[in-house]
Short mmCIF file of C-alpha atoms in Angstrom, two decimals:
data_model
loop_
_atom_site.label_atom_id
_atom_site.label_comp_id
_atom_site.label_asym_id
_atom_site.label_seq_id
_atom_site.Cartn_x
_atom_site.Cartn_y
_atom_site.Cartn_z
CA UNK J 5 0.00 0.00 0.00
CA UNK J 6 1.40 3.46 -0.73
CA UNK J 7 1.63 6.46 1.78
CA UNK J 8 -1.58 8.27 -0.31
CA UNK J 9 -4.75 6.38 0.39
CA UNK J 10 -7.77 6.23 -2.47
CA UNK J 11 -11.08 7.51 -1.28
CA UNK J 12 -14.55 7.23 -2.52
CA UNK J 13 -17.09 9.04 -1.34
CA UNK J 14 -20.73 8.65 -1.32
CA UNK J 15 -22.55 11.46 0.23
CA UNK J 16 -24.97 14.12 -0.13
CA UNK J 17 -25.11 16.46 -2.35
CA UNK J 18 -24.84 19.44 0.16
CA UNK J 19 -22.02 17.96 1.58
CA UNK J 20 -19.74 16.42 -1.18
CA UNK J 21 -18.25 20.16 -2.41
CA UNK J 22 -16.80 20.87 0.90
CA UNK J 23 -15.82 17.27 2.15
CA UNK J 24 -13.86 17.36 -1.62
CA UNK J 25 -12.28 20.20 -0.49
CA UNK J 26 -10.95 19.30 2.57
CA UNK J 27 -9.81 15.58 1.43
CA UNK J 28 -7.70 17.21 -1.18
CA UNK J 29 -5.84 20.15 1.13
CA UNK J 30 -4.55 16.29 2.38
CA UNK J 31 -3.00 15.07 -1.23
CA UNK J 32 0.04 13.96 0.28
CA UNK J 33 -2.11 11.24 2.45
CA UNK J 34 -5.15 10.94 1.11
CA UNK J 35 -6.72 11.31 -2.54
CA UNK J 36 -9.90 11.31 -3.89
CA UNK J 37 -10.76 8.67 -7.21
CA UNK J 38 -14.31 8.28 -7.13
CA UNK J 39 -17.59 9.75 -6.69
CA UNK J 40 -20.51 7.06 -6.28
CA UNK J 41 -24.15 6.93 -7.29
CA UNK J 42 -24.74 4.15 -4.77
CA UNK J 43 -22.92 1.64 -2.33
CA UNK J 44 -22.69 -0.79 -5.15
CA UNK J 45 -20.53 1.57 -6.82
CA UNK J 46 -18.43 1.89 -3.48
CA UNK J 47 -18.29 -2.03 -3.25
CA UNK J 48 -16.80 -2.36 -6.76
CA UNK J 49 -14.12 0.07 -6.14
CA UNK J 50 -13.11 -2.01 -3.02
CA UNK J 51 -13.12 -5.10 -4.63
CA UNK J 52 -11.10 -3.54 -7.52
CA UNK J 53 -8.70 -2.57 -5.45
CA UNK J 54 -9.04 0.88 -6.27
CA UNK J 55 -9.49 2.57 -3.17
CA UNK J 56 -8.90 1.83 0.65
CA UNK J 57 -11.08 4.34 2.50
CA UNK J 58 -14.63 5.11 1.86
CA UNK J 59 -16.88 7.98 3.32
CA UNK J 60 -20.83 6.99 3.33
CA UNK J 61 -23.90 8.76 4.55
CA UNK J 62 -24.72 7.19 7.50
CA UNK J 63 -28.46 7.16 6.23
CA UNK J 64 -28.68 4.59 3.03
CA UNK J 65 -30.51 1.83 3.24
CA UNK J 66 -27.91 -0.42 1.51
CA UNK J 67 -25.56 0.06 4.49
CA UNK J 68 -25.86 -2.73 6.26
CA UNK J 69 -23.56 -4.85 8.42
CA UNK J 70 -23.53 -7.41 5.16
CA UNK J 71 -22.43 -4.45 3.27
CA UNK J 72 -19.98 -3.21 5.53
CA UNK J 73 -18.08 -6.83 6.02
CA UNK J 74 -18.01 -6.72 2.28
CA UNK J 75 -16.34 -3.72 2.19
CA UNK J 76 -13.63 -4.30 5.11
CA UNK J 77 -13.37 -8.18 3.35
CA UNK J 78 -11.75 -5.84 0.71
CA UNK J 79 -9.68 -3.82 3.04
CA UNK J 80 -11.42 -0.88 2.99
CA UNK J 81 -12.47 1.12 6.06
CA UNK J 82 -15.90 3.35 6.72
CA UNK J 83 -16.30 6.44 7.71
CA UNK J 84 -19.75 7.24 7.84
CA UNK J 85 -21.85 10.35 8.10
CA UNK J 86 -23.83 10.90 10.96
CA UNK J 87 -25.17 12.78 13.47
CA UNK J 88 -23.85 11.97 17.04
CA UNK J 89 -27.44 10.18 17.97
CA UNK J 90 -26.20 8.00 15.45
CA UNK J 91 -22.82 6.39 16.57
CA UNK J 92 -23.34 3.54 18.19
CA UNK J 93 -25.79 1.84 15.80
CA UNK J 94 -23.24 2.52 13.12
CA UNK J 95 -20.87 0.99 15.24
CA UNK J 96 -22.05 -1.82 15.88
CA UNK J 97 -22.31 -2.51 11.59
CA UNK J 98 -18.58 -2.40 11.60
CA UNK J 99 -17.92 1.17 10.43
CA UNK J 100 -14.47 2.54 11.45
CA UNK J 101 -15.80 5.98 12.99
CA UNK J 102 -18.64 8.37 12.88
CA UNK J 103 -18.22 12.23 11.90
CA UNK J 104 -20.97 14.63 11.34
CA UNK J 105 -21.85 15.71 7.66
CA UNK J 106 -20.99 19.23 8.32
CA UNK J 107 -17.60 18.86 9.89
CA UNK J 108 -14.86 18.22 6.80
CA UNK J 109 -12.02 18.66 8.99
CA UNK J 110 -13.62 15.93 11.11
CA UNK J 111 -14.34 13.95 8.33
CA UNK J 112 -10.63 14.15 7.21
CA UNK J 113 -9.35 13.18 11.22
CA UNK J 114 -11.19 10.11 11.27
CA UNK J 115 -9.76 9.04 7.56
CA UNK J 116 -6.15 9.65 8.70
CA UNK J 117 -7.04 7.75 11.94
CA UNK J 118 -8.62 5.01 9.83
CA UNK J 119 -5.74 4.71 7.27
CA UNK J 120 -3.29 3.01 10.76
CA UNK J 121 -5.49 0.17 10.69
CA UNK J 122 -5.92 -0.47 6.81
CA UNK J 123 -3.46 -2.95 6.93
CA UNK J 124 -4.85 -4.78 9.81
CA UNK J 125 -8.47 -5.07 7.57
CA UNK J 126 -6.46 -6.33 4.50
CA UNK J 127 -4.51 -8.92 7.32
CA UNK J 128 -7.61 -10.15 8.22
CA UNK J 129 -9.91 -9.94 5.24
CA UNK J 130 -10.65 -13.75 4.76
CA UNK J 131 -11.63 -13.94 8.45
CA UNK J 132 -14.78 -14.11 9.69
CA UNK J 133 -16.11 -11.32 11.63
CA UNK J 134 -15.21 -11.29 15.35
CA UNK J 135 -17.99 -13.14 17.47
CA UNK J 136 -20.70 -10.91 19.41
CA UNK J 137 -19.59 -10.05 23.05
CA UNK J 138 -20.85 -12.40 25.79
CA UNK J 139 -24.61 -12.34 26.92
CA UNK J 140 -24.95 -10.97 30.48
CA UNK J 141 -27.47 -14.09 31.35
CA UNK J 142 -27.16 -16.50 28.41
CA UNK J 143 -29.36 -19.41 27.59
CA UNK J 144 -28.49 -22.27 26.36
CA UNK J 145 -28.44 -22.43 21.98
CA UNK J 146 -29.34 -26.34 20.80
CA UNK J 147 -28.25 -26.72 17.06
CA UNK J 148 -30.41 -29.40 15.52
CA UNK J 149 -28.39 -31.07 12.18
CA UNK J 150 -27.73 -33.43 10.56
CA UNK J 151 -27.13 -35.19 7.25
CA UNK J 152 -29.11 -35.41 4.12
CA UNK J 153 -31.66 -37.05 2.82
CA UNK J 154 -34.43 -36.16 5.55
CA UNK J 155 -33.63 -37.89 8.90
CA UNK J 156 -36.03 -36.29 10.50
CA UNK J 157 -34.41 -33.13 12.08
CA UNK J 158 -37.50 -30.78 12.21
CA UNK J 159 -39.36 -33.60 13.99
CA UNK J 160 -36.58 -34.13 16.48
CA UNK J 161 -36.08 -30.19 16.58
CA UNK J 162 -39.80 -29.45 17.54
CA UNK J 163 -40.08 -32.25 20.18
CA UNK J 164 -37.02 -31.11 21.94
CA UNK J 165 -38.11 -27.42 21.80
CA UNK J 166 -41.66 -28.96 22.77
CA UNK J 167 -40.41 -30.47 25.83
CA UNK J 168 -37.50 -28.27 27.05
CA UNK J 169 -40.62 -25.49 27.25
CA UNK J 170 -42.19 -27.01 30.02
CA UNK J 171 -39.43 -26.17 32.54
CA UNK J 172 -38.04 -22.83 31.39
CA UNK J 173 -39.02 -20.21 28.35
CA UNK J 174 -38.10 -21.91 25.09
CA UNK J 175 -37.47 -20.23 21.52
CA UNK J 176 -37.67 -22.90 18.61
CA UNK J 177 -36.53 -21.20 15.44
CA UNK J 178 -36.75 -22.66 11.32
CA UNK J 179 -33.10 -21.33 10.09
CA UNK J 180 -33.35 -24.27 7.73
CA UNK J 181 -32.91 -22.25 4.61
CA UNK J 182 -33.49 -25.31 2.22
CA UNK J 183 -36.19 -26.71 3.63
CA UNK J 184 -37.97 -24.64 6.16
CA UNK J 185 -40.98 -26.71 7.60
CA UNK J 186 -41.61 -25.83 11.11
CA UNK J 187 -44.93 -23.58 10.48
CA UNK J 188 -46.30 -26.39 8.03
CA UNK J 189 -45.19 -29.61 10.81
CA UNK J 190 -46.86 -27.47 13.09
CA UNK J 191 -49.97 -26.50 11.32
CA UNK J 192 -48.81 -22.23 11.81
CA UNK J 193 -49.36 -19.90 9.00
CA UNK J 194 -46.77 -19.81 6.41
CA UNK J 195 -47.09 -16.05 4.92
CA UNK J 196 -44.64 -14.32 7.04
CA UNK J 197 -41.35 -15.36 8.17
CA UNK J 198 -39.95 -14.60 11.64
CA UNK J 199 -36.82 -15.33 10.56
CA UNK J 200 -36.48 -12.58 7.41
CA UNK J 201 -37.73 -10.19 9.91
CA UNK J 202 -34.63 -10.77 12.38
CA UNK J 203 -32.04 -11.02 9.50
CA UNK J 204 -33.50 -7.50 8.34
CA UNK J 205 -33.09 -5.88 11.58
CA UNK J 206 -30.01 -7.93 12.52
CA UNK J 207 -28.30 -6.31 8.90
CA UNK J 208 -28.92 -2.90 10.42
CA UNK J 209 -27.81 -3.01 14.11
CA UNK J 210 -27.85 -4.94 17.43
CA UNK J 211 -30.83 -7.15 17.75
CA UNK J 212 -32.88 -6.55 21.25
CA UNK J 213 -35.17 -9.65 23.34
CA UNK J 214 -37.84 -7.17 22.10
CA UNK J 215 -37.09 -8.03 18.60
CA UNK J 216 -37.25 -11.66 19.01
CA UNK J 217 -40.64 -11.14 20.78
CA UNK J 218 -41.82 -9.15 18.19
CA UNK J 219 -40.70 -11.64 15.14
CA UNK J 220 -41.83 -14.87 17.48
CA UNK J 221 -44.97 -16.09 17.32
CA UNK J 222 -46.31 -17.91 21.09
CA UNK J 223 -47.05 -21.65 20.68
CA UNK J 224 -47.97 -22.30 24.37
CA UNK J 225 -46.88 -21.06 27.31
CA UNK J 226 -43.25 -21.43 27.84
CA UNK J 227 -42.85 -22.00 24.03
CA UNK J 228 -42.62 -19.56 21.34
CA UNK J 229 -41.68 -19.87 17.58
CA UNK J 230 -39.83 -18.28 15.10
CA UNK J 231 -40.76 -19.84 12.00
CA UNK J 232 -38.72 -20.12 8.57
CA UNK J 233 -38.44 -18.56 5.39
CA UNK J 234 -41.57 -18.22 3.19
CA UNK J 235 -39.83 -20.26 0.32
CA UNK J 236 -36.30 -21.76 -0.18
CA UNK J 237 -35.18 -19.43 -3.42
CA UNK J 238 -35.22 -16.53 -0.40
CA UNK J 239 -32.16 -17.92 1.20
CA UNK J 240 -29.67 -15.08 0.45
CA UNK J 241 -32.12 -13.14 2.85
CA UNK J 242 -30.43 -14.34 5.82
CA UNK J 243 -26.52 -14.08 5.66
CA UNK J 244 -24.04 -15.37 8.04
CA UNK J 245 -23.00 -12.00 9.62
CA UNK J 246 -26.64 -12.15 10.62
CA UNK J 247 -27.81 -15.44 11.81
CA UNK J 248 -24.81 -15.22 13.83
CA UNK J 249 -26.15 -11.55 15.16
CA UNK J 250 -29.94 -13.71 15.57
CA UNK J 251 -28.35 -16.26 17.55
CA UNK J 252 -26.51 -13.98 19.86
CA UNK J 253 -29.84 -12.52 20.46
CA UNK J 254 -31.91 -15.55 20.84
CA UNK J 255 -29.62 -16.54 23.61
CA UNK J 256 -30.56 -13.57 25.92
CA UNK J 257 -33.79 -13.88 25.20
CA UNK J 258 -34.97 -17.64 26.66
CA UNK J 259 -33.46 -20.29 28.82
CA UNK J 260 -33.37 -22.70 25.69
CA UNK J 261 -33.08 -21.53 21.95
CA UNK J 262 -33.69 -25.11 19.71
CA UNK J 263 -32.60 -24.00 16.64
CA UNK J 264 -33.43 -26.37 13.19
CA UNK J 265 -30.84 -25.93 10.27
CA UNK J 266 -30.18 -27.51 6.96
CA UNK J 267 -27.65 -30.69 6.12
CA UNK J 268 -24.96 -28.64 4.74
CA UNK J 269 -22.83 -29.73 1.51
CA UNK J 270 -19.98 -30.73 3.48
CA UNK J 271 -18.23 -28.95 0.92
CA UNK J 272 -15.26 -26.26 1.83
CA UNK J 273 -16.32 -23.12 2.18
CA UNK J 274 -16.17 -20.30 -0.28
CA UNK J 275 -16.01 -16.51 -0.80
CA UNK J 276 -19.65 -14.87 -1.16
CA UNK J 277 -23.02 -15.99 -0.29
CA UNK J 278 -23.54 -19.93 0.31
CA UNK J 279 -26.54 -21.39 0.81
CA UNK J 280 -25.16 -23.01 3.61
CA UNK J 281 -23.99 -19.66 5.39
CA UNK J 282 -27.20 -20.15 7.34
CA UNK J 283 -26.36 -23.25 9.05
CA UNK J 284 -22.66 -23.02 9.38
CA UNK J 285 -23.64 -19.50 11.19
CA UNK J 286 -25.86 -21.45 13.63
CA UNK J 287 -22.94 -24.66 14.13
CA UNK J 288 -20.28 -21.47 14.92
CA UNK J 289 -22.39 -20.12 17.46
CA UNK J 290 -24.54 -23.02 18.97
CA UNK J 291 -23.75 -23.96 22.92
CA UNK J 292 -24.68 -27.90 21.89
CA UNK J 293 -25.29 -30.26 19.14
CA UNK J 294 -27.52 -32.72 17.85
CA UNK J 295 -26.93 -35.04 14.53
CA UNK J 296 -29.39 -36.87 13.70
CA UNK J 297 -29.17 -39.43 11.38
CA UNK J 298 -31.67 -42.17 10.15
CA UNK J 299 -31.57 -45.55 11.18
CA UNK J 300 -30.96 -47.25 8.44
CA UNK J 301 -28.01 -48.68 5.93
CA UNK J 302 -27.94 -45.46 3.94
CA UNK J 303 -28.59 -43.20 6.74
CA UNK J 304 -25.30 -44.16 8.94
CA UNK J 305 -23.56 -44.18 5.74
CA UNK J 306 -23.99 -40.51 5.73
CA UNK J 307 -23.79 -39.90 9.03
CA UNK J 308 -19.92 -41.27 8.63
CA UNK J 309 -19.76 -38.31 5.94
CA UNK J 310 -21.32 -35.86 8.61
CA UNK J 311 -18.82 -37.72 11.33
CA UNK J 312 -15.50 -36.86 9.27
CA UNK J 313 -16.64 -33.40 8.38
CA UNK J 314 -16.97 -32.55 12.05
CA UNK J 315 -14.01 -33.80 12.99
CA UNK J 316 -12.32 -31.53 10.15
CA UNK J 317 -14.35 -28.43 10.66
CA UNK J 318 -16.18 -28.46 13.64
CA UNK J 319 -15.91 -27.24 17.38
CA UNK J 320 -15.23 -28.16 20.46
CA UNK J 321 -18.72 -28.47 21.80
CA UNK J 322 -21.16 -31.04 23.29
CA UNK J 323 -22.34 -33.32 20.34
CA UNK J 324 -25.03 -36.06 21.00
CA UNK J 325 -25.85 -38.61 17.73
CA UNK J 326 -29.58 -39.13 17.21
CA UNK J 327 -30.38 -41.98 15.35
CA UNK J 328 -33.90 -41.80 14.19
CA UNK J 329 -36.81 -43.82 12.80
CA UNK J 330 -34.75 -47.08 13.67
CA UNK J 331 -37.03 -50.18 13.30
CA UNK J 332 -35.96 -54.06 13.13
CA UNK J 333 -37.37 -53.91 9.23
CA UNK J 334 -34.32 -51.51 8.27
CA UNK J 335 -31.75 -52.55 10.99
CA UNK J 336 -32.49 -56.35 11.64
CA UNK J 337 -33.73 -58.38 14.58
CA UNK J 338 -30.74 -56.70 16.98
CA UNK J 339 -30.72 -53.14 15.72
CA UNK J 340 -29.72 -51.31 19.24
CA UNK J 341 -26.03 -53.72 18.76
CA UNK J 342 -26.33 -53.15 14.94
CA UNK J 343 -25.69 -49.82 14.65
CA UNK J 344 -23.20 -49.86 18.02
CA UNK J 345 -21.31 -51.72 15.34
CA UNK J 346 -21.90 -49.49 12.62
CA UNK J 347 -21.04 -46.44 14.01
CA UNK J 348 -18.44 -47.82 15.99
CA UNK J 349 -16.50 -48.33 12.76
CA UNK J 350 -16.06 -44.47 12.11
CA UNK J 351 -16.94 -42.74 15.40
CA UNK J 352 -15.19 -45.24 17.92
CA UNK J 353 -16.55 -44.56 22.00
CA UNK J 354 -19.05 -42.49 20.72
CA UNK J 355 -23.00 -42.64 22.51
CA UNK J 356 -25.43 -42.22 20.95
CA UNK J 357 -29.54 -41.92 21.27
CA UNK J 358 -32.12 -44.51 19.61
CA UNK J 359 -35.43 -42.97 18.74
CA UNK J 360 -37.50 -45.93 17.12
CA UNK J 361 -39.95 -45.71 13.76
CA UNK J 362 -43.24 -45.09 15.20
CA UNK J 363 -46.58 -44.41 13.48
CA UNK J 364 -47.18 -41.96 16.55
CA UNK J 365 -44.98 -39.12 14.61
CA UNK J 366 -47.13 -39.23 11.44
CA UNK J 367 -50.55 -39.03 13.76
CA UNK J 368 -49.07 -35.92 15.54
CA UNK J 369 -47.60 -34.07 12.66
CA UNK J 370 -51.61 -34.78 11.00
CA UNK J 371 -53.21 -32.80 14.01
CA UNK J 372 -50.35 -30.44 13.99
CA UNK J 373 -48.26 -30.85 17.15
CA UNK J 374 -44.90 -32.17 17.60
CA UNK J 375 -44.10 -34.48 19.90
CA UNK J 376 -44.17 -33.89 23.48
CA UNK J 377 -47.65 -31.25 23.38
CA UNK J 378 -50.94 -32.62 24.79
CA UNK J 379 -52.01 -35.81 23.14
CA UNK J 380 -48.95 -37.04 21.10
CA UNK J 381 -47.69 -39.65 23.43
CA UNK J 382 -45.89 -42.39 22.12
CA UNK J 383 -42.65 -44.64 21.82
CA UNK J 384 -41.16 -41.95 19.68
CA UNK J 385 -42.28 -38.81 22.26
CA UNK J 386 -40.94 -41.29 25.20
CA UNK J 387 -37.66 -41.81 23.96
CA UNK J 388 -37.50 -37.56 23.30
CA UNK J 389 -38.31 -37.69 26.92
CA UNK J 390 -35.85 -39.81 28.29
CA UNK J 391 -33.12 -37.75 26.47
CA UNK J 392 -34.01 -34.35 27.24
CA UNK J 393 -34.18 -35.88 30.83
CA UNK J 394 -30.64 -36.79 30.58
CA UNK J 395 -29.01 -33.84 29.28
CA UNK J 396 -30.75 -31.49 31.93
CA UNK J 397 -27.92 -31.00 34.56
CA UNK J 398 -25.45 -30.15 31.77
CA UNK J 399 -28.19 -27.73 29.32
#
């Protein structure tokens, strides 16, 4: 980088002529080389490596923290242009520093200041944006996953969430972005989506309890639900930066947070949006795990692929292995030591829960309940039970 910084400058009108001004009485630091129509504008010129410094009105609507981690994923830093009021939400999307729209000379102080850590951005471009402070009283975040192919991880996800909710306050949340079928499981309207309304309002500052009461709809008491996206295509609505940002939040807003998310590709992760930002977001910031898998020959097969990509990629966390919808037809006569055997081969010492086939499930997701509510007792919701039981000292 050379001792003159680019800048680009997106502003308004009754501002630009003196903020031009006062950039260039600083040519032997800084140096003006574009004026944008629109943050896209600003965007390419970071990515093109054309400037390193950018000054934004505070006010768009495109600047969002997506936008911002874009831009610093380039190296470039924001200074943005605000009133005073406006600081700390614009803090808290990543911007370098605030100055007022009438100040130049401030404007130029906090673009020197932000040219000393230019390097540091470009250092740590391919990073992924430093995790939200700690909660004050956090919850406890349950990541429901899993591997392809429809093991049954909204069923498992709703009769956990079901359960947990009758001994504490209990958020269950759809952040399966390729599938999202908590409302229709549980027989809720589909036209809105809780979730788009958090990763809105998570893209433009912190997220508040309030908001996920607003964007939660109540199931019963002790049990609330935020439900997925309206259809799959609209996956690009929630970005990492955010569902991390929504997760923070859930967790300081109940005592449990069961969160459902999408088998991933297992594939290596790449620059730009993925559709499995959604659920790698959740599996960086989740307190525990669940896999489940199904229980049968092709099921644990995948599950090895979900195994090894854990081991590769994942955290060090509480995991639990749900095998689900095991029956003797799929399994054999023994399948309890079958499947010890099976999964033994790939993930040696490791426990794991049995939750058998049982026509139960299919009655309760026909009345619109998930296991665990009023009236859907059975082998499958007793076995949901006996698990949740278990992990209770250490949730």
């Amino acid at each position: 980088m050379s001792s003159v910084h680019g800048v680009v400058i997106l502003a308004d009108q009754r501002y630009e002529a003196p903020l031009i001004q006062a950039i260039q009485r600083h040519g032997d630091t800084l140096a003006i080389v574009r004026r944008c129509a629109d943050l896209a504008e600003v965007i390419a010129a970071a990515r093109a490596g054309v400037a390193d410094l950018a000054v934004i009105d505070g006010s768009d609507p495109d600047l969002t923290a997506e936008s911002i981690h874009a831009l610093r994923s380039c190296g470039m830093a924001v200074v943005a242009l605000a009133a005073h009021a406006e600081r700390s939400r614009l803090a808290s999307l990543g911007v370098a520093s605030v100055a007022a729209p009438g100040s130049p000379e401030q404007v130029v102080n906090s673009l020197i200041a932000a040219t000393r850590n230019v390097r540091v951005h470009t250092a740590v471009s391919d990073e992924q944006p430093p995790p939200p402070p700690p909660p004050s009283s956090p919850g406890t975040v349950v990541a429901v996953w899993g591997t392809s192919g429809a093991p049954g991880r909204t069923t498992i996800a709703c009769g956990l969430a079901a359960i947990l909710a009758r001994s504490a306050p209990t958020l269950l949340v759809d952040a399966d972005t390729a599938n999202p079928t908590i409302a229709h499981l549980l027989g809720m309207p589909v036209q809105a989506s809780g979730l788009s309304i958090l990763a809105r309002t998570a893209s433009r500052g912190p997220l508040t309890p309030q908001d996920i009461n607003v964007a939660s709809v109540l199931r019963s008491e002790g049990l609330r639900v935020v439900t997925g996206l309206v259809t799959p295509h609209r996956w690009r609505e929630v970005s990492r930066p955010s569902i991390e940002t929504i997760v923070g939040a859930l967790r300081l807003s109940a005592r449990y947070c069961v969160i459902d998310v999408a088998s991933t590709s297992l594939e290596k992760t790449a620059r730009g949006a993925n559709r499995d930002d959604a659920a790698l977001g959740v599996l960086e910031r989740a307190d525990r795990l669940v896999i489940v898998a199904r229980g049968d020959i092709v099921g644990i097969n995948r599950l090895s692929f979900v195994a090894r990509w854990w081991e590769d990629h994942g955290r060090d966390l509480p995991v639990d292995i749900i095998v689900n919808r095991v029956s003797t037809d799929a399994i054999g006569p023994h399948p309890v030591p079958s499947l010890q055997a099976a999964i033994g081969a790939f993930m040696p010492h490791r426990l794991f829960h049995v939750v058998d086939e049982d026509a139960g499930v299919g009655r309760a997701a026909l009345r619109g309940k998930a296991l665990g509510e009023n009236g859907t007792r059975c082998t499958a919701s007793d076995a949901l039970e006996a698990i949740v039981a278990q992990w209770m000292p250490t949730l």
